[in-house]
Amino acid sequence: MELCSLEHLKSQPIWLLLLLSLGSLSLSKCTFAFLKWVYINFLRPPKNLKKYGSWALVTGPTDGIGKGFAFQLAKKGLNLVLVGRNPDKLKDVSDSISAKFGQTQIRTVIVDFSGDLNQGVDRIRETIDGLDVGILINNVGVSYPYARFVHEVDEKLLADLIKVNVEGTTKVTQAVLPGMIKRKKGAIVNIGSGAAIVIPSDPLYAVYAATKAYIDQFSRSLYVEYKKSGIDVQCQVPLYVATKMASIRRSSFFVPSTDGYAKAGLQWIGYEPRCTPYWPHSLLWGLANSLPESIIDAWRLRFCLAIRKRGQLKDSRKKE
């Protein structure tokens, strides 16, 4: 039977054999990619985060994803350095974490990332001096109040976007790196955005998307720079998460809660230099990659124009 099959194949035209070979290779590649995706998302064990160090530093920990990370890291048994601008909110988060995880040591640092950043970073350096800070979660960031064209972005918002998202992340990383280099271990997680990576453009959020593109390239370059120093650098790419910044109150299958995202985010620390930890987001990423860019651009423009219209209407009501 096998000989008959071989003889039958040999009798086929070369072009058909080539097509069959290419089809088999393509099927094998797709099968391998799917099995790898299943393993990474559902079977791969997380790293022992305590091996990086006993302390974790989180920026922007009073709301959203940063708050989720703070609670999840405390749950893993790490001590926390929480960096934010609002002392009352920092105290509330610290008290909540202490009430739930009594063994967690917590230090807070007040830094207004849109204000005197150099003084704020100096306070971070003083606070972490002598601490075994093994994990840095660069989460702090700002976006537009609502969608708008670039010429409608006022000077204050423009300055804040660049200073907080770009300069803030860069300088906090600089402050934490020397200790990690000295100890030859550490993990840096920079929170990027699907607006800069998953979709080809983000019209009416152009400056925000550009700052997150900086985070992506910054992270990848640091990943290469410090890999041999025992430091794992990663850019996590969330899509929509139920946060105040995204103006989404309720979570769903494709929109996780902040705790749900942070829990998934911890599972990926120490692995790929770029990832989207919440696995339903990877389905949307795959869908975006399969569609022509022009279709996504057109959809995104319509979507953001609608957001702009609602935002302008809300502003006009406030002025009345």
Tab-separated table of C-alpha atoms in Angstrom:
chain	number	residue	atom	x	y	z
A	1	MET	CA	0.000	0.000	0.000
A	2	GLU	CA	2.812	2.371	0.959
A	3	LEU	CA	4.677	1.513	-2.260
A	4	CYS	CA	1.552	2.284	-4.275
A	5	SER	CA	1.243	5.632	-2.544
A	6	LEU	CA	4.898	6.484	-3.238
A	7	GLU	CA	4.557	5.464	-6.852
A	8	HIS	CA	1.425	7.551	-7.145
A	9	LEU	CA	3.241	10.597	-5.736
A	10	LYS	CA	6.197	10.111	-8.069
A	11	SER	CA	3.851	10.107	-11.021
A	12	GLN	CA	2.478	13.548	-10.124
A	13	PRO	CA	3.722	16.754	-11.779
A	14	ILE	CA	6.532	18.606	-9.982
A	15	TRP	CA	4.392	21.717	-9.489
A	16	LEU	CA	1.774	19.680	-7.607
A	17	LEU	CA	4.420	18.096	-5.388
A	18	LEU	CA	5.793	21.558	-4.618
A	19	LEU	CA	2.343	22.808	-3.676
A	20	LEU	CA	1.781	19.781	-1.432
A	21	SER	CA	5.143	20.367	0.240
A	22	LEU	CA	4.409	24.036	0.818
A	23	GLY	CA	0.964	23.187	2.178
A	24	SER	CA	2.437	20.637	4.583
A	25	LEU	CA	5.050	23.128	5.785
A	26	SER	CA	2.411	25.817	6.264
A	27	LEU	CA	0.146	23.430	8.195
A	28	SER	CA	3.067	22.310	10.380
A	29	LYS	CA	4.000	25.929	11.067
A	30	CYS	CA	0.436	26.851	12.042
A	31	THR	CA	0.118	23.773	14.249
A	32	PHE	CA	3.395	24.562	16.014
A	33	ALA	CA	2.376	28.204	16.500
A	34	PHE	CA	-0.966	27.168	17.995
A	35	LEU	CA	0.615	24.625	20.361
A	36	LYS	CA	3.186	27.227	21.427
A	37	TRP	CA	0.393	29.732	22.100
A	38	VAL	CA	-1.481	27.176	24.227
A	39	TYR	CA	1.662	26.320	26.206
A	40	ILE	CA	2.660	29.933	26.832
A	41	ASN	CA	-0.801	31.104	27.854
A	42	PHE	CA	-2.057	28.127	29.841
A	43	LEU	CA	0.741	25.705	30.736
A	44	ARG	CA	4.023	27.611	31.151
A	45	PRO	CA	4.958	28.053	34.830
A	46	PRO	CA	5.554	31.611	36.042
A	47	LYS	CA	8.962	32.716	37.322
A	48	ASN	CA	9.617	32.867	41.040
A	49	LEU	CA	9.541	36.653	41.367
A	50	LYS	CA	11.273	36.596	44.754
A	51	LYS	CA	14.443	35.424	43.012
A	52	TYR	CA	14.768	38.891	41.504
A	53	GLY	CA	14.704	40.526	44.928
A	54	SER	CA	12.506	41.056	47.962
A	55	TRP	CA	11.202	44.490	46.931
A	56	ALA	CA	9.170	45.727	43.982
A	57	LEU	CA	8.726	49.343	42.918
A	58	VAL	CA	5.447	50.356	41.259
A	59	THR	CA	4.726	53.768	39.730
A	60	GLY	CA	1.132	54.936	39.427
A	61	PRO	CA	-0.122	52.434	42.048
A	62	THR	CA	-3.215	54.285	43.260
A	63	ASP	CA	-5.499	53.454	40.332
A	64	GLY	CA	-5.884	51.109	37.402
A	65	ILE	CA	-3.282	48.586	36.332
A	66	GLY	CA	-0.671	49.899	38.773
A	67	LYS	CA	-2.962	49.290	41.723
A	68	GLY	CA	-3.674	45.799	40.439
A	69	PHE	CA	0.044	45.063	40.201
A	70	ALA	CA	0.668	46.378	43.724
A	71	PHE	CA	-1.891	43.991	45.223
A	72	GLN	CA	-0.749	41.016	43.142
A	73	LEU	CA	2.925	41.580	44.016
A	74	ALA	CA	2.048	41.804	47.715
A	75	LYS	CA	0.116	38.558	47.334
A	76	LYS	CA	3.313	36.967	45.997
A	77	GLY	CA	5.123	38.032	49.177
A	78	LEU	CA	7.107	40.992	47.872
A	79	ASN	CA	7.598	44.236	49.760
A	80	LEU	CA	6.559	47.403	47.960
A	81	VAL	CA	7.811	50.870	47.121
A	82	LEU	CA	4.768	52.773	45.869
A	83	VAL	CA	5.400	55.935	43.851
A	84	GLY	CA	2.557	58.368	43.179
A	85	ARG	CA	1.630	62.032	43.393
A	86	ASN	CA	-1.371	61.928	45.742
A	87	PRO	CA	-0.386	61.269	49.393
A	88	ASP	CA	-3.958	60.502	50.459
A	89	LYS	CA	-4.432	57.909	47.718
A	90	LEU	CA	-1.014	56.394	48.465
A	91	LYS	CA	-2.027	56.021	52.116
A	92	ASP	CA	-5.349	54.428	51.177
A	93	VAL	CA	-3.662	51.880	48.919
A	94	SER	CA	-0.949	51.164	51.484
A	95	ASP	CA	-3.517	50.662	54.257
A	96	SER	CA	-5.607	48.369	52.054
A	97	ILE	CA	-2.599	46.236	51.133
A	98	SER	CA	-1.415	46.080	54.750
A	99	ALA	CA	-4.873	45.037	55.909
A	100	LYS	CA	-4.930	42.190	53.406
A	101	PHE	CA	-1.255	41.191	53.468
A	102	GLY	CA	0.030	42.034	56.935
A	103	GLN	CA	3.597	40.861	56.334
A	104	THR	CA	4.165	43.238	53.433
A	105	GLN	CA	6.522	46.131	54.115
A	106	ILE	CA	5.494	49.269	52.235
A	107	ARG	CA	7.298	52.528	51.574
A	108	THR	CA	5.715	55.403	49.704
A	109	VAL	CA	7.333	58.142	47.642
A	110	ILE	CA	5.437	61.242	46.564
A	111	VAL	CA	6.377	62.190	43.008
A	112	ASP	CA	4.444	64.449	40.659
A	113	PHE	CA	5.625	63.164	37.289
A	114	SER	CA	4.291	66.278	35.583
A	115	GLY	CA	6.092	68.545	38.070
A	116	ASP	CA	9.700	68.689	39.286
A	117	LEU	CA	10.694	65.239	38.080
A	118	ASN	CA	14.364	65.460	39.020
A	119	GLN	CA	13.589	66.089	42.685
A	120	GLY	CA	11.046	63.289	42.628
A	121	VAL	CA	13.530	60.810	41.163
A	122	ASP	CA	16.085	61.862	43.796
A	123	ARG	CA	13.522	60.929	46.462
A	124	ILE	CA	13.087	57.543	44.798
A	125	ARG	CA	16.859	56.985	44.886
A	126	GLU	CA	17.002	57.896	48.584
A	127	THR	CA	14.098	55.570	49.405
A	128	ILE	CA	15.450	52.512	47.580
A	129	ASP	CA	19.026	52.973	48.784
A	130	GLY	CA	19.939	49.713	50.522
A	131	LEU	CA	16.768	47.927	49.426
A	132	ASP	CA	16.864	44.779	47.307
A	133	VAL	CA	14.594	46.156	44.569
A	134	GLY	CA	14.271	43.301	42.108
A	135	ILE	CA	11.182	44.326	40.139
A	136	LEU	CA	10.207	47.657	38.612
A	137	ILE	CA	6.713	48.191	37.202
A	138	ASN	CA	6.770	51.384	35.131
A	139	ASN	CA	3.032	51.947	34.970
A	140	VAL	CA	2.614	55.701	35.409
A	141	GLY	CA	1.129	57.382	32.353
A	142	VAL	CA	-1.388	59.905	31.086
A	143	SER	CA	-3.627	60.032	28.037
A	144	TYR	CA	-6.024	62.526	26.450
A	145	PRO	CA	-9.224	63.430	28.337
A	146	TYR	CA	-10.900	62.454	25.065
A	147	ALA	CA	-9.924	62.091	21.409
A	148	ARG	CA	-8.722	65.208	19.582
A	149	PHE	CA	-6.680	66.295	16.582
A	150	VAL	CA	-3.045	67.229	17.167
A	151	HIS	CA	-3.718	70.926	16.578
A	152	GLU	CA	-6.315	70.764	19.377
A	153	VAL	CA	-3.844	69.434	21.958
A	154	ASP	CA	-3.053	72.277	24.362
A	155	GLU	CA	0.484	72.983	25.581
A	156	LYS	CA	-0.104	71.629	29.090
A	157	LEU	CA	-1.450	68.304	27.847
A	158	LEU	CA	1.325	67.997	25.274
A	159	ALA	CA	3.999	68.640	27.908
A	160	ASP	CA	2.412	66.178	30.361
A	161	LEU	CA	2.169	63.401	27.767
A	162	ILE	CA	5.858	63.619	26.952
A	163	LYS	CA	7.096	64.299	30.467
A	164	VAL	CA	5.085	61.621	32.254
A	165	ASN	CA	5.024	58.866	29.636
A	166	VAL	CA	8.519	59.291	28.200
A	167	GLU	CA	10.736	61.179	30.625
A	168	GLY	CA	9.166	59.710	33.758
A	169	THR	CA	9.578	56.097	32.669
A	170	THR	CA	13.125	56.732	31.470
A	171	LYS	CA	14.344	58.462	34.631
A	172	VAL	CA	12.774	55.983	37.061
A	173	THR	CA	14.434	53.182	35.093
A	174	GLN	CA	17.773	54.985	35.348
A	175	ALA	CA	17.307	55.307	39.106
A	176	VAL	CA	16.607	51.598	39.650
A	177	LEU	CA	19.081	50.050	37.187
A	178	PRO	CA	22.362	50.589	39.139
A	179	GLY	CA	21.174	48.426	42.033
A	180	MET	CA	20.042	45.675	39.685
A	181	ILE	CA	23.347	45.757	37.837
A	182	LYS	CA	25.226	45.513	41.127
A	183	ARG	CA	23.159	42.492	42.220
A	184	LYS	CA	23.173	41.034	38.673
A	185	LYS	CA	19.447	40.387	38.721
A	186	GLY	CA	16.206	42.236	38.172
A	187	ALA	CA	13.073	42.576	36.091
A	188	ILE	CA	11.762	45.761	34.511
A	189	VAL	CA	8.206	45.845	33.161
A	190	ASN	CA	7.176	48.873	31.119
A	191	ILE	CA	3.470	49.213	30.379
A	192	GLY	CA	2.994	49.983	26.693
A	193	SER	CA	-0.239	50.127	24.739
A	194	GLY	CA	-1.987	48.386	21.894
A	195	ALA	CA	-2.475	51.888	20.466
A	196	ALA	CA	1.196	51.917	19.496
A	197	ILE	CA	1.786	48.290	18.551
A	198	VAL	CA	-1.344	46.264	17.831
A	199	ILE	CA	-3.099	48.708	15.504
A	200	PRO	CA	-1.310	50.492	12.625
A	201	SER	CA	-2.418	53.956	13.762
A	202	ASP	CA	-4.319	55.665	16.555
A	203	PRO	CA	-5.803	58.824	15.008
A	204	LEU	CA	-6.861	61.587	17.415
A	205	TYR	CA	-4.583	60.054	20.054
A	206	ALA	CA	-1.410	60.571	18.020
A	207	VAL	CA	0.882	61.951	20.734
A	208	TYR	CA	-0.208	59.354	23.298
A	209	ALA	CA	0.376	56.526	20.815
A	210	ALA	CA	3.787	57.973	19.913
A	211	THR	CA	4.878	58.068	23.555
A	212	LYS	CA	3.888	54.423	23.939
A	213	ALA	CA	5.838	53.555	20.779
A	214	TYR	CA	8.834	55.071	22.558
A	215	ILE	CA	8.176	52.758	25.522
A	216	ASP	CA	8.162	49.756	23.193
A	217	GLN	CA	11.467	50.593	21.516
A	218	PHE	CA	13.040	51.703	24.798
A	219	SER	CA	12.114	48.361	26.369
A	220	ARG	CA	13.391	46.253	23.479
A	221	SER	CA	16.715	48.092	23.424
A	222	LEU	CA	17.145	47.712	27.194
A	223	TYR	CA	16.281	44.028	26.880
A	224	VAL	CA	19.283	43.594	24.579
A	225	GLU	CA	21.541	45.923	26.607
A	226	TYR	CA	21.043	44.264	29.988
A	227	LYS	CA	20.220	40.631	29.231
A	228	LYS	CA	23.779	39.557	29.997
A	229	SER	CA	23.600	41.488	33.272
A	230	GLY	CA	20.824	39.209	34.512
A	231	ILE	CA	18.116	41.844	34.032
A	232	ASP	CA	14.913	40.936	32.185
A	233	VAL	CA	13.243	43.897	30.474
A	234	GLN	CA	9.771	43.606	29.053
A	235	CYS	CA	7.136	45.778	27.410
A	236	GLN	CA	3.643	44.584	28.250
A	237	VAL	CA	1.033	45.574	25.680
A	238	PRO	CA	-2.482	45.709	27.111
A	239	LEU	CA	-5.476	46.447	24.945
A	240	TYR	CA	-8.561	47.789	26.698
A	241	VAL	CA	-8.638	47.261	30.479
A	242	ALA	CA	-11.438	48.443	32.772
A	243	THR	CA	-9.756	51.623	34.073
A	244	LYS	CA	-10.570	55.301	34.535
A	245	MET	CA	-8.070	56.177	31.803
A	246	ALA	CA	-9.910	53.975	29.321
A	247	SER	CA	-13.278	55.270	30.608
A	248	ILE	CA	-14.476	51.680	30.990
A	249	ARG	CA	-16.215	50.759	34.233
A	250	ARG	CA	-17.168	47.129	33.722
A	251	SER	CA	-14.901	44.251	32.819
A	252	SER	CA	-15.788	41.613	30.238
A	253	PHE	CA	-14.184	38.725	28.378
A	254	PHE	CA	-12.081	41.007	26.188
A	255	VAL	CA	-11.778	43.802	28.769
A	256	PRO	CA	-10.267	42.482	32.018
A	257	SER	CA	-10.441	44.112	35.413
A	258	THR	CA	-7.222	45.680	36.668
A	259	ASP	CA	-6.663	42.746	39.038
A	260	GLY	CA	-7.351	40.289	36.224
A	261	TYR	CA	-4.822	41.982	33.967
A	262	ALA	CA	-2.186	42.292	36.712
A	263	LYS	CA	-2.564	38.632	37.651
A	264	ALA	CA	-1.938	37.682	34.028
A	265	GLY	CA	0.899	40.215	33.801
A	266	LEU	CA	2.857	38.577	36.626
A	267	GLN	CA	2.745	35.250	34.776
A	268	TRP	CA	4.792	36.740	31.916
A	269	ILE	CA	7.515	38.590	33.829
A	270	GLY	CA	10.958	37.318	32.853
A	271	TYR	CA	9.950	35.850	29.506
A	272	GLU	CA	9.395	37.542	26.111
A	273	PRO	CA	10.599	41.166	25.678
A	274	ARG	CA	7.167	42.141	24.304
A	275	CYS	CA	3.883	40.487	25.195
A	276	THR	CA	0.180	40.911	25.755
A	277	PRO	CA	-0.364	38.906	28.963
A	278	TYR	CA	-4.157	38.689	28.994
A	279	TRP	CA	-4.771	35.894	26.507
A	280	PRO	CA	-8.095	37.149	24.970
A	281	HIS	CA	-6.148	40.256	23.937
A	282	SER	CA	-3.858	38.041	21.864
A	283	LEU	CA	-6.910	36.906	19.883
A	284	LEU	CA	-7.720	40.532	19.052
A	285	TRP	CA	-4.069	41.120	18.159
A	286	GLY	CA	-4.180	38.188	15.767
A	287	LEU	CA	-7.384	39.514	14.214
A	288	ALA	CA	-5.829	42.963	13.757
A	289	ASN	CA	-2.795	41.446	12.040
A	290	SER	CA	-5.028	39.530	9.627
A	291	LEU	CA	-6.926	42.592	8.391
A	292	PRO	CA	-5.717	45.191	5.871
A	293	GLU	CA	-4.320	48.270	7.601
A	294	SER	CA	-6.627	50.550	5.624
A	295	ILE	CA	-9.683	48.843	7.133
A	296	ILE	CA	-8.369	49.209	10.677
A	297	ASP	CA	-7.383	52.840	10.040
A	298	ALA	CA	-10.871	53.669	8.773
A	299	TRP	CA	-12.576	51.906	11.694
A	300	ARG	CA	-10.305	53.543	14.258
A	301	LEU	CA	-10.838	57.018	12.810
A	302	ARG	CA	-14.630	56.643	12.945
A	303	PHE	CA	-14.413	55.261	16.476
A	304	CYS	CA	-12.231	58.118	17.731
A	305	LEU	CA	-14.264	60.801	15.967
A	306	ALA	CA	-17.291	59.542	17.897
A	307	ILE	CA	-15.329	59.802	21.165
A	308	ARG	CA	-14.276	63.346	20.231
A	309	LYS	CA	-17.867	64.337	19.529
A	310	ARG	CA	-19.072	63.022	22.899
A	311	GLY	CA	-16.177	64.746	24.689
A	312	GLN	CA	-16.872	68.087	23.035
A	313	LEU	CA	-20.551	67.803	23.894
A	314	LYS	CA	-19.686	67.102	27.521
A	315	ASP	CA	-17.355	70.128	27.599
A	316	SER	CA	-20.015	72.389	26.129
A	317	ARG	CA	-22.510	71.297	28.790
A	318	LYS	CA	-20.007	72.146	31.527
A	319	LYS	CA	-19.618	75.674	30.145
A	320	GLU	CA	-23.371	76.295	30.073
